[in-house]
CSV table of C-alpha atoms and ligand atoms in Angstrom, one decimal:
chain,number,residue,atom,x,y,z
A,1,MET,CA,84.5,171.6,-48.3
A,2,SER,CA,85.3,174.5,-45.6
A,3,ILE,CA,83.3,174.9,-42.3
A,4,LEU,CA,83.9,178.0,-40.0
A,5,VAL,CA,82.9,176.8,-36.6
A,6,THR,CA,82.5,179.6,-34.3
A,7,GLY,CA,82.7,178.8,-30.6
A,8,GLY,CA,84.9,175.6,-31.8
A,9,ALA,CA,86.9,175.5,-28.7
A,10,GLY,CA,83.8,174.9,-26.4
A,11,TYR,CA,81.8,172.1,-24.8
A,12,ILE,CA,79.5,171.2,-28.1
A,13,GLY,CA,81.8,172.9,-30.4
A,14,SER,CA,85.2,170.6,-29.8
A,15,HIS,CA,83.1,167.5,-30.2
A,16,THR,CA,81.5,168.8,-33.3
A,17,VAL,CA,85.2,169.8,-34.6
A,18,VAL,CA,86.1,165.8,-34.1
A,19,GLN,CA,82.9,164.4,-35.9
A,20,LEU,CA,84.0,166.8,-38.6
A,21,LEU,CA,87.8,166.1,-39.0
A,22,GLU,CA,86.6,162.6,-39.2
A,23,VAL,CA,84.1,162.8,-42.3
A,24,GLY,CA,86.9,164.9,-44.1
A,25,TYR,CA,85.5,168.9,-43.7
A,26,ASP,CA,88.1,171.5,-43.6
A,27,VAL,CA,87.5,173.4,-39.9
A,28,ILE,CA,88.4,176.7,-39.1
A,29,VAL,CA,87.6,177.7,-35.3
A,30,LEU,CA,86.9,180.9,-34.3
A,31,ASP,CA,87.0,181.3,-30.7
A,32,SER,CA,87.4,184.4,-28.3
A,33,LEU,CA,88.2,181.3,-25.5
A,34,VAL,CA,85.9,183.5,-22.9
A,35,ASN,CA,84.9,180.2,-22.4
A,36,GLY,CA,87.0,177.6,-24.5
A,37,SER,CA,90.1,176.6,-24.2
A,38,ARG,CA,92.8,176.1,-26.7
A,39,GLU,CA,94.2,173.0,-24.8
A,40,ALA,CA,90.4,171.1,-26.1
A,41,LEU,CA,91.6,172.0,-29.9
A,42,HIS,CA,95.1,170.9,-29.4
A,43,ARG,CA,93.2,167.2,-28.2
A,44,VAL,CA,91.2,167.2,-31.3
A,45,GLU,CA,93.8,167.4,-33.6
A,46,THR,CA,95.4,164.2,-31.2
A,47,ILE,CA,92.4,161.9,-31.3
A,48,THR,CA,91.8,162.8,-35.4
A,49,SER,CA,95.8,163.3,-36.3
A,50,LYS,CA,94.5,166.1,-38.3
A,51,SER,CA,95.1,169.9,-37.9
A,52,VAL,CA,92.8,172.4,-36.7
A,53,ARG,CA,93.0,176.2,-38.1
A,54,PHE,CA,92.4,178.2,-35.1
A,55,VAL,CA,91.7,182.0,-34.7
A,56,GLU,CA,91.3,183.4,-31.6
A,57,GLY,CA,88.8,185.9,-31.6
A,58,ASP,CA,85.4,187.8,-31.3
A,59,VAL,CA,82.4,186.6,-33.2
A,60,ARG,CA,81.5,190.5,-32.7
A,61,ASP,CA,84.6,191.9,-35.0
A,62,ARG,CA,83.2,192.6,-38.4
A,63,PRO,CA,86.7,193.0,-39.8
A,64,LEU,CA,88.0,189.8,-38.1
A,65,LEU,CA,85.0,188.3,-40.0
A,66,ASP,CA,86.0,189.6,-43.2
A,67,ARG,CA,89.6,189.0,-43.3
A,68,LEU,CA,88.4,185.4,-42.5
A,69,PHE,CA,86.0,184.7,-45.1
A,70,ALA,CA,88.3,186.7,-47.6
A,71,GLU,CA,91.5,184.1,-47.0
A,72,TYR,CA,89.6,180.9,-46.6
A,73,ALA,CA,87.1,179.7,-48.7
A,74,ILE,CA,84.2,178.8,-46.5
A,75,ASP,CA,81.2,176.9,-47.5
A,76,ALA,CA,79.1,177.2,-44.7
A,77,VAL,CA,79.0,178.4,-40.9
A,78,ILE,CA,78.2,176.6,-37.4
A,79,HIS,CA,77.6,179.1,-34.9
A,80,PHE,CA,78.0,177.7,-31.5
A,81,ALA,CA,79.9,181.2,-30.0
A,82,GLY,CA,77.4,182.4,-27.5
A,83,LEU,CA,77.0,182.9,-23.7
A,84,LYS,CA,74.7,179.8,-21.7
A,85,ALA,CA,74.4,180.7,-18.2
A,86,VAL,CA,70.5,181.2,-18.0
A,87,GLY,CA,71.1,182.7,-13.9
A,88,GLU,CA,74.3,185.0,-15.5
A,89,SER,CA,72.0,186.4,-18.1
A,90,VAL,CA,69.5,187.8,-16.1
A,91,GLU,CA,72.2,189.8,-13.8
A,92,GLN,CA,74.3,190.7,-17.4
A,93,PRO,CA,71.6,191.2,-19.7
A,94,LEU,CA,73.5,193.4,-21.7
A,95,ALA,CA,76.6,190.9,-22.0
A,96,TYR,CA,73.9,188.6,-23.5
A,97,TYR,CA,72.2,190.1,-25.6
A,98,ASP,CA,75.5,192.0,-27.1
A,99,THR,CA,77.2,188.5,-27.5
A,100,ASN,CA,74.3,186.1,-28.5
A,101,MET,CA,72.4,188.6,-30.7
A,102,HIS,CA,74.6,191.2,-32.0
A,103,GLY,CA,77.4,188.6,-32.5
A,104,SER,CA,75.3,186.9,-34.4
A,105,LEU,CA,73.6,189.6,-36.4
A,106,VAL,CA,77.4,190.9,-36.8
A,107,LEU,CA,78.2,187.3,-38.1
A,108,CYS,CA,75.4,187.2,-40.7
A,109,GLN,CA,76.2,190.8,-42.0
A,110,ALA,CA,79.7,189.1,-42.9
A,111,MET,CA,78.3,186.1,-44.4
A,112,ALA,CA,75.8,187.9,-46.6
A,113,ALA,CA,78.9,190.6,-47.6
A,114,ALA,CA,81.3,187.0,-48.5
A,115,GLY,CA,78.5,185.3,-50.3
A,116,VAL,CA,78.0,182.6,-47.9
A,117,TYR,CA,74.2,181.4,-47.2
A,118,LYS,CA,74.5,178.5,-45.7
A,119,ILE,CA,74.4,178.6,-41.7
A,120,VAL,CA,73.5,176.0,-38.7
A,121,PHE,CA,72.7,177.6,-35.6
A,122,SER,CA,73.0,176.3,-31.9
A,123,SER,CA,69.2,177.1,-30.5
A,124,SER,CA,67.5,175.5,-27.5
A,125,ALA,CA,64.4,173.5,-26.3
A,126,THR,CA,64.3,176.4,-24.2
A,127,VAL,CA,62.5,178.5,-27.1
A,128,TYR,CA,59.5,176.3,-26.2
A,129,GLY,CA,58.4,178.0,-23.5
A,130,PRO,CA,57.2,176.8,-20.0
A,131,ASP,CA,54.0,176.1,-21.2
A,132,ALA,CA,54.6,173.6,-24.4
A,133,PRO,CA,52.9,170.6,-24.0
A,134,VAL,CA,55.3,167.3,-23.5
A,135,PRO,CA,57.0,165.9,-26.1
A,136,TYR,CA,58.0,169.3,-27.7
A,137,ILE,CA,57.9,169.2,-31.6
A,138,GLU,CA,58.7,171.5,-34.0
A,139,THR,CA,55.7,172.5,-35.4
A,140,MET,CA,54.8,173.9,-32.2
A,141,PRO,CA,55.0,177.4,-31.9
A,142,ARG,CA,57.9,179.1,-29.6
A,143,GLY,CA,56.5,180.4,-26.7
A,144,SER,CA,57.3,183.1,-24.2
A,145,THR,CA,61.0,183.1,-22.2
A,146,SER,CA,61.8,184.0,-19.1
A,147,ASN,CA,65.2,185.1,-19.5
A,148,PRO,CA,67.5,186.5,-21.6
A,149,TYR,CA,69.6,183.7,-22.2
A,150,GLY,CA,66.3,182.5,-23.7
A,151,SER,CA,65.0,185.0,-25.2
A,152,SER,CA,68.5,186.1,-27.2
A,153,LYS,CA,68.2,182.1,-28.6
A,154,SER,CA,64.5,183.1,-30.0
A,155,MET,CA,65.7,186.2,-31.3
A,156,VAL,CA,68.2,184.8,-33.2
A,157,GLU,CA,65.8,182.2,-34.5
A,158,GLN,CA,63.6,184.9,-35.7
A,159,LEU,CA,66.6,186.9,-37.6
A,160,LEU,CA,67.4,184.1,-39.2
A,161,MET,CA,63.8,183.3,-40.5
A,162,ASP,CA,63.4,187.2,-41.8
A,163,LEU,CA,66.6,186.8,-43.7
A,164,SER,CA,65.5,183.8,-45.2
A,165,ARG,CA,62.4,185.1,-46.0
A,166,ALA,CA,64.1,188.4,-47.7
A,167,ASP,CA,66.6,186.3,-49.9
A,168,GLU,CA,65.9,183.0,-50.6
A,169,ARG,CA,69.8,182.1,-51.0
A,170,TRP,CA,70.1,181.2,-47.3
A,171,SER,CA,70.1,177.7,-45.6
A,172,VAL,CA,69.3,177.8,-42.1
A,173,SER,CA,69.1,174.8,-39.6
A,174,LEU,CA,68.0,175.7,-36.4
A,175,LEU,CA,69.0,172.8,-34.1
A,176,ARG,CA,67.0,172.9,-31.0
A,177,TYR,CA,69.1,170.8,-28.6
A,178,PHE,CA,68.0,169.0,-25.3
A,179,ASN,CA,70.1,168.5,-22.5
A,180,PRO,CA,73.3,167.2,-23.8
A,181,ILE,CA,76.0,165.5,-21.8
A,182,GLY,CA,78.9,163.0,-22.2
A,183,ALA,CA,82.4,163.3,-23.4
A,184,HIS,CA,84.3,162.4,-26.4
A,185,PRO,CA,85.0,158.1,-25.8
A,186,SER,CA,88.8,158.6,-25.3
A,187,GLY,CA,88.4,160.6,-21.9
A,188,GLN,CA,90.3,163.8,-23.6
A,189,ILE,CA,88.0,166.1,-24.2
A,190,GLY,CA,84.9,167.2,-22.6
A,191,GLU,CA,82.5,169.7,-20.7
A,192,ASP,CA,84.7,171.8,-18.8
A,193,PRO,CA,82.6,174.7,-16.5
A,194,GLN,CA,84.6,177.3,-14.8
A,195,GLY,CA,83.4,177.8,-11.3
A,196,ILE,CA,80.5,176.4,-9.6
A,197,PRO,CA,78.3,174.1,-12.5
A,198,ASN,CA,74.8,175.3,-13.3
A,199,ASN,CA,73.8,172.2,-14.7
A,200,LEU,CA,73.4,168.6,-13.4
A,201,MET,CA,75.8,166.8,-15.4
A,202,PRO,CA,79.1,168.5,-14.2
A,203,PHE,CA,78.0,168.5,-10.9
A,204,ILE,CA,77.8,165.5,-10.5
A,205,ALA,CA,80.8,164.8,-12.1
A,206,GLN,CA,82.5,167.1,-10.0
A,207,VAL,CA,80.8,165.5,-6.8
A,208,ALA,CA,82.1,162.2,-7.8
A,209,VAL,CA,85.3,163.0,-8.4
A,210,GLY,CA,85.6,164.8,-4.5
A,211,ARG,CA,85.6,168.6,-5.9
A,212,ARG,CA,82.4,169.1,-4.3
A,213,LEU,CA,80.9,167.8,-0.9
A,214,GLU,CA,77.1,167.0,-2.5
A,215,LEU,CA,74.5,167.9,-4.7
A,216,SER,CA,71.6,169.8,-4.1
A,217,VAL,CA,68.7,168.6,-5.9
A,218,PHE,CA,66.5,171.2,-6.7
A,219,GLY,CA,62.6,170.0,-5.4
A,220,ASP,CA,61.5,166.7,-5.1
A,221,ASP,CA,57.8,167.7,-5.2
A,222,TYR,CA,57.4,167.8,-8.9
A,223,SER,CA,54.4,166.1,-10.9
A,224,THR,CA,57.0,163.7,-12.0
A,225,GLU,CA,57.3,160.2,-10.9
A,226,ASP,CA,60.0,160.6,-8.3
A,227,GLY,CA,58.8,164.1,-7.7
A,228,THR,CA,62.1,165.5,-9.4
A,229,CYS,CA,62.8,167.1,-12.5
A,230,VAL,CA,62.7,165.2,-16.1
A,231,ARG,CA,64.7,165.6,-19.1
A,232,ASP,CA,65.9,164.7,-22.4
A,233,TYR,CA,70.0,164.1,-21.8
A,234,LEU,CA,71.5,163.3,-25.3
A,235,HIS,CA,75.1,162.2,-25.4
A,236,VAL,CA,77.4,165.2,-26.2
A,237,MET,CA,78.5,162.7,-29.6
A,238,ASP,CA,74.9,162.4,-31.1
A,239,LEU,CA,74.4,166.0,-30.9
A,240,ALA,CA,77.7,166.9,-32.9
A,241,ASP,CA,76.8,163.8,-35.0
A,242,GLY,CA,73.2,165.6,-35.5
A,243,HIS,CA,75.5,168.7,-36.8
A,244,VAL,CA,77.2,166.6,-39.4
A,245,ALA,CA,74.1,165.3,-40.7
A,246,SER,CA,72.2,168.7,-40.9
A,247,LEU,CA,75.2,170.5,-42.9
A,248,SER,CA,75.3,167.4,-45.4
A,249,SER,CA,71.4,167.3,-46.0
A,250,HIS,CA,70.0,170.5,-46.0
A,251,ARG,CA,70.6,171.3,-49.4
A,252,GLN,CA,67.4,173.1,-50.0
A,253,PRO,CA,67.2,176.7,-49.3
A,254,GLY,CA,65.0,178.2,-46.4
A,255,VAL,CA,64.6,177.2,-42.7
A,256,HIS,CA,64.9,174.1,-41.3
A,257,ILE,CA,64.3,173.4,-37.8
A,258,PHE,CA,65.2,170.5,-36.0
A,259,ASN,CA,64.6,169.0,-32.2
A,260,LEU,CA,67.8,167.2,-31.3
A,261,GLY,CA,67.2,164.9,-28.2
A,262,THR,CA,66.7,161.1,-27.8
A,263,GLY,CA,62.6,161.4,-27.0
A,264,GLN,CA,63.2,159.9,-23.7
A,265,GLY,CA,63.0,161.5,-20.0
A,266,VAL,CA,64.8,161.2,-17.2
A,267,SER,CA,64.2,162.4,-13.5
A,268,VAL,CA,67.2,164.1,-11.2
A,269,LEU,CA,67.1,160.9,-8.6
A,270,LYS,CA,67.3,158.5,-12.2
A,271,MET,CA,70.8,160.6,-13.2
A,272,ILE,CA,72.1,159.8,-9.9
A,273,LYS,CA,71.1,156.1,-9.1
A,274,THR,CA,72.5,155.2,-12.8
A,275,PHE,CA,75.7,157.2,-12.3
A,276,GLU,CA,76.4,155.4,-9.5
A,277,GLN,CA,75.6,152.2,-10.7
A,278,VAL,CA,77.5,152.6,-14.0
A,279,THR,CA,80.4,154.3,-12.1
A,280,GLY,CA,80.6,152.6,-8.9
A,281,GLN,CA,81.2,156.1,-7.5
A,282,SER,CA,78.7,157.6,-4.8
A,283,VAL,CA,77.3,161.1,-5.0
A,284,PRO,CA,76.0,162.4,-2.0
A,285,TYR,CA,73.1,164.3,-2.3
A,286,ARG,CA,70.3,166.4,-0.2
A,287,ILE,CA,66.8,167.7,-1.3
A,288,ALA,CA,66.9,171.5,-1.7
A,289,PRO,CA,64.2,174.0,-2.9
A,290,ARG,CA,63.2,174.2,-6.4
A,291,ARG,CA,65.2,176.3,-8.5
A,292,GLU,CA,63.6,179.3,-9.5
A,293,GLY,CA,62.3,178.7,-13.8
A,294,ASP,CA,62.7,175.4,-13.3
A,295,ILE,CA,60.0,173.2,-15.8
A,296,ASP,CA,58.9,170.0,-14.0
A,297,ALA,CA,59.3,168.0,-17.6
A,298,PHE,CA,60.4,168.3,-20.8
A,299,TRP,CA,61.6,166.2,-23.8
A,300,ALA,CA,61.6,165.7,-27.5
A,301,ASP,CA,59.7,164.8,-30.4
A,302,ALA,CA,62.7,164.0,-32.5
A,303,GLY,CA,61.4,162.1,-35.1
A,304,LYS,CA,61.6,164.9,-37.8
A,305,ALA,CA,65.3,164.6,-37.5
A,306,LYS,CA,65.2,160.5,-37.5
A,307,ARG,CA,62.8,161.2,-41.1
A,308,GLU,CA,64.4,164.1,-42.8
A,309,LEU,CA,68.2,163.8,-41.4
A,310,GLY,CA,68.5,160.2,-41.2
A,311,TRP,CA,69.7,161.2,-37.4
A,312,TRP,CA,68.9,159.8,-34.4
A,313,ALA,CA,70.4,159.7,-30.8
A,314,LYS,CA,72.5,156.0,-30.8
A,315,ARG,CA,74.0,156.4,-27.2
A,316,GLY,CA,72.5,155.3,-24.4
A,317,LEU,CA,72.3,157.1,-20.8
A,318,GLU,CA,74.4,154.3,-19.5
A,319,GLU,CA,77.3,155.4,-22.1
A,320,MET,CA,76.6,158.8,-21.2
A,321,LEU,CA,77.5,158.4,-18.1
A,322,ARG,CA,80.4,156.5,-18.6
A,323,ASP,CA,81.8,158.6,-21.1
A,324,THR,CA,81.2,161.7,-18.7
A,325,TRP,CA,83.3,159.9,-15.8
A,326,ARG,CA,86.3,158.7,-18.0
A,327,TRP,CA,86.8,162.2,-18.7
A,328,GLN,CA,86.3,163.8,-15.3
A,329,LYS,CA,88.3,161.4,-13.5
A,330,ASN,CA,91.3,161.4,-16.2
A,331,ASN,CA,90.9,165.4,-15.9
A,332,PRO,CA,89.7,166.0,-12.3
A,333,HIS,CA,90.2,169.6,-13.1
A,334,GLY,CA,89.5,169.8,-16.4
A,335,TYR,CA,91.9,171.7,-18.6
A,336,LEU,CA,93.0,173.8,-15.8
A,337,SER,CA,96.3,172.7,-15.3
A,338,VAL,CA,97.4,172.9,-18.7
A,339,LYS,CA,95.6,176.1,-20.0
B,1,NAD,P1,80.7,176.7,-24.2
B,1,NAD,O1,80.6,177.6,-23.4
B,1,NAD,O2,81.2,175.4,-24.1
B,1,NAD,O3,80.9,176.7,-25.8
B,1,NAD,C1,80.8,178.5,-26.6
B,1,NAD,C2,82.0,178.7,-27.2
B,1,NAD,O4,82.0,180.2,-27.7
B,1,NAD,C3,83.0,179.3,-26.3
B,1,NAD,O5,84.4,178.4,-26.5
B,1,NAD,C4,83.0,180.2,-25.9
B,1,NAD,O6,84.8,181.1,-25.8
B,1,NAD,C5,83.0,181.1,-27.3
B,1,NAD,N1,82.6,182.2,-27.6
B,1,NAD,C6,81.6,183.1,-26.5
B,1,NAD,N2,81.9,184.3,-27.0
B,1,NAD,C7,82.1,184.4,-28.0
B,1,NAD,C8,82.5,185.6,-28.6
B,1,NAD,N3,81.7,186.9,-28.5
B,1,NAD,N4,83.2,185.3,-29.9
B,1,NAD,C9,83.8,184.2,-29.9
B,1,NAD,N5,83.5,183.2,-29.2
B,1,NAD,C10,83.2,183.4,-28.1
B,1,NAD,O7,79.0,176.4,-24.5
B,1,NAD,P2,78.4,175.0,-25.1
B,1,NAD,O8,77.7,174.5,-24.2
B,1,NAD,O9,79.3,174.1,-26.1
B,1,NAD,O10,77.3,175.8,-26.1
B,1,NAD,C11,77.7,175.9,-27.7
B,1,NAD,C12,76.1,176.7,-28.2
B,1,NAD,O11,75.2,175.5,-27.6
B,1,NAD,C13,75.6,178.2,-27.0
B,1,NAD,O12,75.3,179.0,-28.2
B,1,NAD,C14,74.6,177.3,-26.4
B,1,NAD,O13,74.1,178.6,-25.9
B,1,NAD,C15,73.9,176.4,-27.3
B,1,NAD,N6,73.5,175.5,-26.2
B,1,NAD,C16,74.0,175.0,-25.1
B,1,NAD,C17,73.8,174.0,-24.6
B,1,NAD,C18,74.2,173.0,-23.4
B,1,NAD,O14,73.3,172.7,-22.7
B,1,NAD,N7,75.3,173.2,-23.2
B,1,NAD,C19,71.6,173.7,-24.7
B,1,NAD,C20,71.5,174.0,-25.8
B,1,NAD,C21,72.5,175.4,-26.4
B,2,WQD,C1,68.6,169.7,-15.2
B,2,WQD,C2,67.8,169.5,-14.1
B,2,WQD,C3,67.7,171.1,-12.0
B,2,WQD,C4,71.9,171.4,-11.0
B,2,WQD,C5,70.0,174.5,-18.7
B,2,WQD,C6,69.1,175.8,-19.5
B,2,WQD,C7,69.3,175.5,-21.1
B,2,WQD,C8,70.1,174.7,-21.8
B,2,WQD,C9,70.3,173.4,-20.8
B,2,WQD,C10,72.0,176.2,-22.6
B,2,WQD,C11,66.8,170.4,-13.6
B,2,WQD,C12,68.4,169.9,-12.0
B,2,WQD,C13,70.3,171.1,-11.8
B,2,WQD,C14,71.6,171.0,-9.8
B,2,WQD,C15,69.7,170.3,-9.8
B,2,WQD,N1,71.2,175.3,-21.7
B,2,WQD,N2,69.5,170.1,-10.9
B,2,WQD,N3,70.9,170.1,-9.3
B,2,WQD,O1,67.8,173.3,-16.6
B,2,WQD,O2,67.1,171.5,-18.0
B,2,WQD,O3,68.2,173.3,-18.9
B,2,WQD,O4,70.6,174.0,-19.3
B,2,WQD,O5,71.8,176.3,-23.4
B,2,WQD,O6,68.5,176.3,-21.7
B,2,WQD,O7,68.4,176.3,-18.9
B,2,WQD,O8,69.4,171.5,-17.2
B,2,WQD,O9,71.6,170.6,-16.3
B,2,WQD,O10,70.6,173.2,-15.1
B,2,WQD,O11,69.1,171.0,-15.2
B,2,WQD,O12,68.7,169.1,-9.0
B,2,WQD,O13,73.0,171.1,-9.2
B,2,WQD,O14,68.8,169.1,-12.8
B,2,WQD,O15,67.1,171.4,-11.1
B,2,WQD,O16,65.7,169.8,-12.8
B,2,WQD,P1,68.0,172.6,-17.7
B,2,WQD,P2,70.4,171.9,-15.9
């Protein structure tokens, strides 16, 4: 079976490509490299001793997509390609709707024209909105979104639901990720954010490796056990396995929504302390004002994925942090030195 992986040179995409190759899928990666790295794919090939077909290009490029579907007998698409920085999306809404929304639209048009009706889409827990009770469960309606990034995810979910209602050949998996962290256990591939990291885990890792002086903890007066925000962090290798599981098991057409998380909430301070214990590195931090838009606490009800996909997050917090550190220590500047 051949899988087209859009955005496969990025963080979650590259780990998923490893797991797809390991179980015997053929993989074609389409990536514009706007936030991905060719080096990541070279390393994927080293890890797996298998080759990846790589096409540098944009998911909004319809003629290119048509050529890809004509050239390769593609059975399904995993659609990671997109922009993902929440703050940037507020400043550049057109860029975010264009890449995330229009890109998905063009992809679906090309898929329909080529007769490929199976898609796995990278959605996000953010679609539940700020008012949903925890744990989040798939039967809840989507909530309001407070930034263009979240809105674009919610809109693409709606687009795919409408497509499936109009044409029952479509088989759609909407995978709502919680907070992916960690890296491949080889330390060869991992998260490589450009500029100052927006997210907690890469920021902690860059402080530990000496690239940044200290971490700002955004708020310690939330209504949580230690006052800092609580999230459901899951290992990117588990997340990758979730894609493989959803590809192999959603044989019935229709829309299938799955939360991919551990079901456990962890606070920011607990993340710092556990990282220090596991790695022996100190992470200097100071308490800073709250970050606009942050929700105090959320985590997944991940029961549906376990029941219907046979998937659950197997790797614990310590393993996530150890693997993050191995990647960061071995690659203090990410893929930069070889880009
Ligand atoms: P990433 O930025 O590392 O990967 C995205 C990849 O898409 C990059 O390699 C980038 O070059 C590529 N890309 C961007 N625009 C493109 C375009 N127009 N055409 C072709 N390729 C393009 O991000 P990631 O963390 O691996 O996230 C993958 C997907 O999962 C994204 O859709 C993201 O919104 C979603 N997601 C991520 C998280 C998270 O915390 N990382 C959480 C929920 C959902
Ligand atoms: C986690 C916690 C911060 C950085 C975002 C997106 C979501 C999804 C995942 C992509 C929060 C705190 C962070 C720092 C800190 N994205 N923090 N200091 O906000 O749960 O989710 O990324 O698709 O859609 O919204 O993740 O890692 O940014 O933050 O104290 O320097 O760490 O306040 O409580 P978040 P995060």
